[in-house]
PDB file of C-alpha atoms in Angstrom:
ATOM      1  CA  MET A   1     -36.057 -15.231  20.600  1.00  0.00           C
ATOM      2  CA  ILE A   2     -34.223 -15.923  17.351  1.00  0.00           C
ATOM      3  CA  ILE A   3     -30.712 -14.526  17.114  1.00  0.00           C
ATOM      4  CA  PRO A   4     -30.017 -13.430  13.549  1.00  0.00           C
ATOM      5  CA  ASP A   5     -27.028 -14.948  11.765  1.00  0.00           C
ATOM      6  CA  ARG A   6     -24.561 -12.143  11.108  1.00  0.00           C
ATOM      7  CA  SER A   7     -21.824 -14.326   9.682  1.00  0.00           C
ATOM      8  CA  PHE A   8     -22.240 -12.834   6.225  1.00  0.00           C
ATOM      9  CA  ILE A   9     -20.680  -9.552   7.353  1.00  0.00           C
ATOM     10  CA  ARG A  10     -17.176  -9.908   8.724  1.00  0.00           C
ATOM     11  CA  GLN A  11     -16.601  -6.747  10.695  1.00  0.00           C
ATOM     12  CA  ARG A  12     -12.848  -6.682  10.983  1.00  0.00           C
ATOM     13  CA  GLY A  13     -12.326  -3.134  12.212  1.00  0.00           C
ATOM     14  CA  ASP A  14      -8.691  -2.230  11.798  1.00  0.00           C
ATOM     15  CA  ALA A  15      -7.562  -5.676  10.602  1.00  0.00           C
ATOM     16  CA  TYR A  16      -6.040  -3.912   7.583  1.00  0.00           C
ATOM     17  CA  ARG A  17      -3.147  -3.035   9.886  1.00  0.00           C
ATOM     18  CA  ASN A  18      -2.124  -6.703   9.725  1.00  0.00           C
ATOM     19  CA  SER A  19      -1.831  -6.544   5.937  1.00  0.00           C
ATOM     20  CA  PHE A  20       1.769  -6.505   4.725  1.00  0.00           C
ATOM     21  CA  ALA A  21       0.671  -4.243   1.864  1.00  0.00           C
ATOM     22  CA  PHE A  22      -0.698  -1.677   4.329  1.00  0.00           C
ATOM     23  CA  GLN A  23       2.389  -1.904   6.547  1.00  0.00           C
ATOM     24  CA  LYS A  24       4.727  -1.456   3.588  1.00  0.00           C
ATOM     25  CA  SER A  25       2.635   1.460   2.287  1.00  0.00           C
ATOM     26  CA  GLU A  26       2.957   3.141   5.686  1.00  0.00           C
ATOM     27  CA  CYS A  27       6.739   2.860   5.291  1.00  0.00           C
ATOM     28  CA  VAL A  28       6.443   4.450   1.840  1.00  0.00           C
ATOM     29  CA  TYR A  29       4.420   7.305   3.320  1.00  0.00           C
ATOM     30  CA  ASP A  30       6.866   7.971   6.153  1.00  0.00           C
ATOM     31  CA  VAL A  31       9.916   7.888   3.862  1.00  0.00           C
ATOM     32  CA  THR A  32       8.161  10.175   1.375  1.00  0.00           C
ATOM     33  CA  TYR A  33       7.088  12.656   4.046  1.00  0.00           C
ATOM     34  CA  HIS A  34      10.680  12.908   5.290  1.00  0.00           C
ATOM     35  CA  PHE A  35      12.137  13.058   1.777  1.00  0.00           C
ATOM     36  CA  ALA A  36       9.773  15.748   0.479  1.00  0.00           C
ATOM     37  CA  HIS A  37      10.260  18.030   3.464  1.00  0.00           C
ATOM     38  CA  ARG A  38      14.005  17.552   3.577  1.00  0.00           C
ATOM     39  CA  PHE A  39      15.016  17.690  -0.088  1.00  0.00           C
ATOM     40  CA  LEU A  40      12.364  19.685  -1.936  1.00  0.00           C
ATOM     41  CA  GLN A  41      12.229  23.463  -1.691  1.00  0.00           C
ATOM     42  CA  LYS A  42       9.494  24.994   0.396  1.00  0.00           C
ATOM     43  CA  GLY A  43       6.666  26.080  -1.887  1.00  0.00           C
ATOM     44  CA  ASP A  44       7.372  23.350  -4.456  1.00  0.00           C
ATOM     45  CA  ARG A  45       4.021  21.773  -5.360  1.00  0.00           C
ATOM     46  CA  THR A  46       5.767  18.437  -5.724  1.00  0.00           C
ATOM     47  CA  ILE A  47       5.950  18.222  -1.916  1.00  0.00           C
ATOM     48  CA  ASP A  48       2.173  18.049  -1.610  1.00  0.00           C
ATOM     49  CA  GLN A  49       1.814  15.855  -4.692  1.00  0.00           C
ATOM     50  CA  MET A  50       4.299  13.260  -3.466  1.00  0.00           C
ATOM     51  CA  ILE A  51       2.913  13.189   0.058  1.00  0.00           C
ATOM     52  CA  GLN A  52      -0.661  12.951  -1.229  1.00  0.00           C
ATOM     53  CA  ALA A  53       0.241  10.106  -3.614  1.00  0.00           C
ATOM     54  CA  ALA A  54       1.910   8.212  -0.742  1.00  0.00           C
ATOM     55  CA  ARG A  55      -1.062   8.958   1.515  1.00  0.00           C
ATOM     56  CA  SER A  56      -3.527   7.863  -1.144  1.00  0.00           C
ATOM     57  CA  GLY A  57      -1.719   4.559  -1.518  1.00  0.00           C
ATOM     58  CA  LYS A  58      -1.877   3.877   2.210  1.00  0.00           C
ATOM     59  CA  GLN A  59      -5.394   5.165   2.796  1.00  0.00           C
ATOM     60  CA  ASN A  60      -6.915   3.329  -0.158  1.00  0.00           C
ATOM     61  CA  ILE A  61      -5.486   0.042   1.077  1.00  0.00           C
ATOM     62  CA  ALA A  62      -7.075   0.614   4.484  1.00  0.00           C
ATOM     63  CA  GLU A  63     -10.383   1.753   3.021  1.00  0.00           C
ATOM     64  CA  GLY A  64     -10.448  -1.017   0.441  1.00  0.00           C
ATOM     65  CA  LEU A  65      -9.833  -3.752   2.971  1.00  0.00           C
ATOM     66  CA  CYS A  66     -12.534  -2.304   5.242  1.00  0.00           C
ATOM     67  CA  ASP A  67     -15.000  -1.877   2.372  1.00  0.00           C
ATOM     68  CA  GLY A  68     -14.358  -5.494   1.426  1.00  0.00           C
ATOM     69  CA  ASP A  69     -16.591  -6.483   4.332  1.00  0.00           C
ATOM     70  CA  THR A  70     -19.601  -5.426   2.272  1.00  0.00           C
ATOM     71  CA  SER A  71     -18.352  -4.864  -1.282  1.00  0.00           C
ATOM     72  CA  LYS A  72     -15.770  -7.019  -3.024  1.00  0.00           C
ATOM     73  CA  GLU A  73     -16.068  -4.743  -6.052  1.00  0.00           C
ATOM     74  CA  MET A  74     -15.187  -1.631  -4.042  1.00  0.00           C
ATOM     75  CA  GLU A  75     -12.371  -3.480  -2.276  1.00  0.00           C
ATOM     76  CA  ILE A  76     -10.714  -4.431  -5.569  1.00  0.00           C
ATOM     77  CA  LYS A  77     -11.275  -0.957  -7.042  1.00  0.00           C
ATOM     78  CA  LEU A  78      -9.675   0.791  -4.065  1.00  0.00           C
ATOM     79  CA  LEU A  79      -6.710  -1.576  -4.009  1.00  0.00           C
ATOM     80  CA  ASN A  80      -6.188  -0.695  -7.677  1.00  0.00           C
ATOM     81  CA  VAL A  81      -6.427   3.017  -6.829  1.00  0.00           C
ATOM     82  CA  ALA A  82      -3.701   2.433  -4.235  1.00  0.00           C
ATOM     83  CA  LYS A  83      -1.525   0.796  -6.915  1.00  0.00           C
ATOM     84  CA  ALA A  84      -2.100   3.739  -9.262  1.00  0.00           C
ATOM     85  CA  SER A  85      -1.233   6.296  -6.581  1.00  0.00           C
ATOM     86  CA  LEU A  86       2.000   4.489  -5.806  1.00  0.00           C
ATOM     87  CA  GLN A  87       2.880   4.391  -9.520  1.00  0.00           C
ATOM     88  CA  GLU A  88       2.416   8.159  -9.636  1.00  0.00           C
ATOM     89  CA  LEU A  89       4.777   8.442  -6.668  1.00  0.00           C
ATOM     90  CA  ARG A  90       7.287   6.126  -8.344  1.00  0.00           C
ATOM     91  CA  ILE A  91       7.410   8.485 -11.321  1.00  0.00           C
ATOM     92  CA  ASP A  92       7.999  11.469  -9.011  1.00  0.00           C
ATOM     93  CA  TYR A  93      11.023   9.743  -7.453  1.00  0.00           C
ATOM     94  CA  GLU A  94      12.350   8.718 -10.881  1.00  0.00           C
ATOM     95  CA  ASP A  95      11.904  12.308 -12.103  1.00  0.00           C
ATOM     96  CA  TYR A  96      13.741  13.633  -9.052  1.00  0.00           C
ATOM     97  CA  LEU A  97      16.726  11.371  -9.659  1.00  0.00           C
ATOM     98  CA  ARG A  98      16.839  11.976 -13.423  1.00  0.00           C
ATOM     99  CA  THR A  99      16.501  15.768 -13.324  1.00  0.00           C
ATOM    100  CA  ARG A 100      19.268  16.080 -10.751  1.00  0.00           C
ATOM    101  CA  ASN A 101      21.605  13.662 -12.530  1.00  0.00           C
ATOM    102  CA  LEU A 102      21.467  11.261  -9.606  1.00  0.00           C
ATOM    103  CA  GLN A 103      21.723   7.521 -10.015  1.00  0.00           C
ATOM    104  CA  GLN A 104      18.677   5.286 -10.015  1.00  0.00           C
ATOM    105  CA  TRP A 105      19.987   1.915  -8.918  1.00  0.00           C
ATOM    106  CA  LYS A 106      19.633  -0.774 -11.581  1.00  0.00           C
ATOM    107  CA  VAL A 107      19.110  -4.520 -11.412  1.00  0.00           C
ATOM    108  CA  GLY A 108      22.401  -6.173 -10.576  1.00  0.00           C
ATOM    109  CA  ASP A 109      23.707  -3.188  -8.613  1.00  0.00           C
ATOM    110  CA  ASP A 110      24.897  -4.359  -5.185  1.00  0.00           C
ATOM    111  CA  LYS A 111      23.231  -1.355  -3.488  1.00  0.00           C
ATOM    112  CA  LEU A 112      19.892  -2.261  -5.040  1.00  0.00           C
ATOM    113  CA  GLU A 113      20.136  -5.934  -4.132  1.00  0.00           C
ATOM    114  CA  GLN A 114      21.120  -5.142  -0.538  1.00  0.00           C
ATOM    115  CA  THR A 115      18.308  -2.586  -0.234  1.00  0.00           C
ATOM    116  CA  ARG A 116      15.771  -5.085  -1.586  1.00  0.00           C
ATOM    117  CA  ARG A 117      16.793  -7.630   1.047  1.00  0.00           C
ATOM    118  CA  VAL A 118      16.670  -5.094   3.871  1.00  0.00           C
ATOM    119  CA  CYS A 119      13.308  -3.693   2.755  1.00  0.00           C
ATOM    120  CA  ALA A 120      11.859  -7.195   2.383  1.00  0.00           C
ATOM    121  CA  ALA A 121      12.816  -7.884   6.003  1.00  0.00           C
ATOM    122  CA  HIS A 122      11.281  -4.699   7.491  1.00  0.00           C
ATOM    123  CA  ASN A 123       7.657  -3.600   7.444  1.00  0.00           C
ATOM    124  CA  ASP A 124       7.832  -1.276  10.423  1.00  0.00           C
ATOM    125  CA  SER A 125       7.908   2.401   9.517  1.00  0.00           C
ATOM    126  CA  GLU A 126       9.985   3.289  12.579  1.00  0.00           C
ATOM    127  CA  TYR A 127      12.876   1.290  11.129  1.00  0.00           C
ATOM    128  CA  TYR A 128      12.903   3.509   8.023  1.00  0.00           C
ATOM    129  CA  ARG A 129      12.432   6.774   9.905  1.00  0.00           C
ATOM    130  CA  LEU A 130      15.597   5.979  11.840  1.00  0.00           C
ATOM    131  CA  ALA A 131      17.499   4.497   8.892  1.00  0.00           C
ATOM    132  CA  ILE A 132      17.018   7.464   6.558  1.00  0.00           C
ATOM    133  CA  ALA A 133      17.809  10.237   9.013  1.00  0.00           C
ATOM    134  CA  GLU A 134      21.351  10.737   7.723  1.00  0.00           C
ATOM    135  CA  ARG A 135      21.069   9.291   4.204  1.00  0.00           C
ATOM    136  CA  SER A 136      21.491  11.271   0.972  1.00  0.00           C
ATOM    137  CA  ASP A 137      18.618  12.204  -1.301  1.00  0.00           C
ATOM    138  CA  GLU A 138      19.827   9.673  -3.880  1.00  0.00           C
ATOM    139  CA  THR A 139      19.854   6.869  -1.322  1.00  0.00           C
ATOM    140  CA  ILE A 140      16.466   7.736   0.156  1.00  0.00           C
ATOM    141  CA  ALA A 141      14.859   8.042  -3.278  1.00  0.00           C
ATOM    142  CA  ASN A 142      16.190   4.609  -4.198  1.00  0.00           C
ATOM    143  CA  ILE A 143      14.980   3.138  -0.910  1.00  0.00           C
ATOM    144  CA  ALA A 144      11.552   4.613  -1.639  1.00  0.00           C
ATOM    145  CA  LEU A 145      11.570   3.094  -5.124  1.00  0.00           C
ATOM    146  CA  VAL A 146      12.320  -0.328  -3.653  1.00  0.00           C
ATOM    147  CA  LEU A 147       9.560   0.054  -1.077  1.00  0.00           C
ATOM    148  CA  ILE A 148       7.101   1.156  -3.762  1.00  0.00           C
ATOM    149  CA  ALA A 149       7.988  -1.834  -5.962  1.00  0.00           C
ATOM    150  CA  GLN A 150       7.557  -4.213  -3.032  1.00  0.00           C
ATOM    151  CA  THR A 151       4.221  -2.650  -2.086  1.00  0.00           C
ATOM    152  CA  ASP A 152       3.103  -2.884  -5.701  1.00  0.00           C
ATOM    153  CA  LYS A 153       3.900  -6.605  -5.751  1.00  0.00           C
ATOM    154  CA  LEU A 154       2.074  -7.137  -2.458  1.00  0.00           C
ATOM    155  CA  LEU A 155      -0.948  -5.282  -3.854  1.00  0.00           C
ATOM    156  CA  TYR A 156      -0.881  -7.325  -7.052  1.00  0.00           C
ATOM    157  CA  ASN A 157      -0.924 -10.552  -5.021  1.00  0.00           C
ATOM    158  CA  LEU A 158      -3.641  -9.208  -2.713  1.00  0.00           C
ATOM    159  CA  ILE A 159      -5.852  -8.195  -5.636  1.00  0.00           C
ATOM    160  CA  GLU A 160      -5.384 -11.614  -7.243  1.00  0.00           C
ATOM    161  CA  LYS A 161      -6.379 -13.261  -3.934  1.00  0.00           C
ATOM    162  CA  LYS A 162      -9.451 -11.025  -3.637  1.00  0.00           C
ATOM    163  CA  LYS A 163     -10.472 -11.918  -7.192  1.00  0.00           C
ATOM    164  CA  GLN A 164     -10.189 -15.630  -6.389  1.00  0.00           C
ATOM    165  CA  ASP A 165     -12.121 -15.170  -3.134  1.00  0.00           C
ATOM    166  CA  PHE A 166     -14.903 -13.479  -5.087  1.00  0.00           C
ATOM    167  CA  LEU A 167     -15.019 -16.261  -7.679  1.00  0.00           C
ATOM    168  CA  GLN A 168     -15.231 -18.890  -4.943  1.00  0.00           C
ATOM    169  CA  SER A 169     -17.563 -17.193  -2.458  1.00  0.00           C
ATOM    170  CA  GLY A 170     -19.294 -14.413  -4.354  1.00  0.00           C
ATOM    171  CA  GLY A 171     -20.080 -11.060  -2.881  1.00  0.00           C
ATOM    172  CA  ILE A 172     -22.198  -9.816  -0.009  1.00  0.00           C
ATOM    173  CA  LYS A 173     -25.510 -10.558  -1.775  1.00  0.00           C
ATOM    174  CA  GLU A 174     -24.596 -14.211  -2.236  1.00  0.00           C
ATOM    175  CA  GLU A 175     -23.359 -14.431   1.353  1.00  0.00           C
ATOM    176  CA  MET A 176     -26.562 -12.839   2.641  1.00  0.00           C
ATOM    177  CA  ALA A 177     -28.746 -15.208   0.615  1.00  0.00           C
ATOM    178  CA  ARG A 178     -26.711 -18.189   1.833  1.00  0.00           C
ATOM    179  CA  ALA A 179     -27.014 -17.048   5.463  1.00  0.00           C
ATOM    180  CA  ARG A 180     -30.760 -16.522   5.086  1.00  0.00           C
ATOM    181  CA  ARG A 181     -31.231 -20.019   3.615  1.00  0.00           C
ATOM    182  CA  GLU A 182     -29.194 -21.529   6.446  1.00  0.00           C
ATOM    183  CA  HIS A 183     -31.167 -19.546   9.008  1.00  0.00           C
ATOM    184  CA  ARG A 184     -34.444 -20.852   7.544  1.00  0.00           C
ATOM    185  CA  GLY A 185     -33.061 -24.375   7.467  1.00  0.00           C
ATOM    186  CA  TYR A 186     -33.029 -24.936   3.707  1.00  0.00           C
TER     187      TYR A 186
END
């Protein structure tokens, strides 16, 4: 009996959970969920919009990385959708700060630099759920902005890597043809 070569489909299951971009996006989601329910008035549509944008970022990373097993095109598209969703969320946080005359931390600000270092060192959402419990809306919004920027950078690098992988190895059709040739011995 001939055992078919299945090496052309890498079934990774929930391997996306090991992706720093996914982990960071989960932190963004948890911070946003807390922020929206704590600081926005019940009935404000922005609550759902912010939570859905954060969710879309996280979910599209997971779906994209899973879809990448069979479609490099879909993987790259969904990772870009995740980036777009997080940009929408970034604007919501910036709007919140601006319309309430709160400070958005700028480059060179000690608070921003310290927050960047802390956020770069932590990808576990539990850390943020505990850290933000007693923080002000201004502080949490700025933490979220840092997390979004870091996730965006991780996604940019991931998309660039996926593009290079595609150029080097092709997509599923090329992998299937290669596996079939190897199976046939030519």
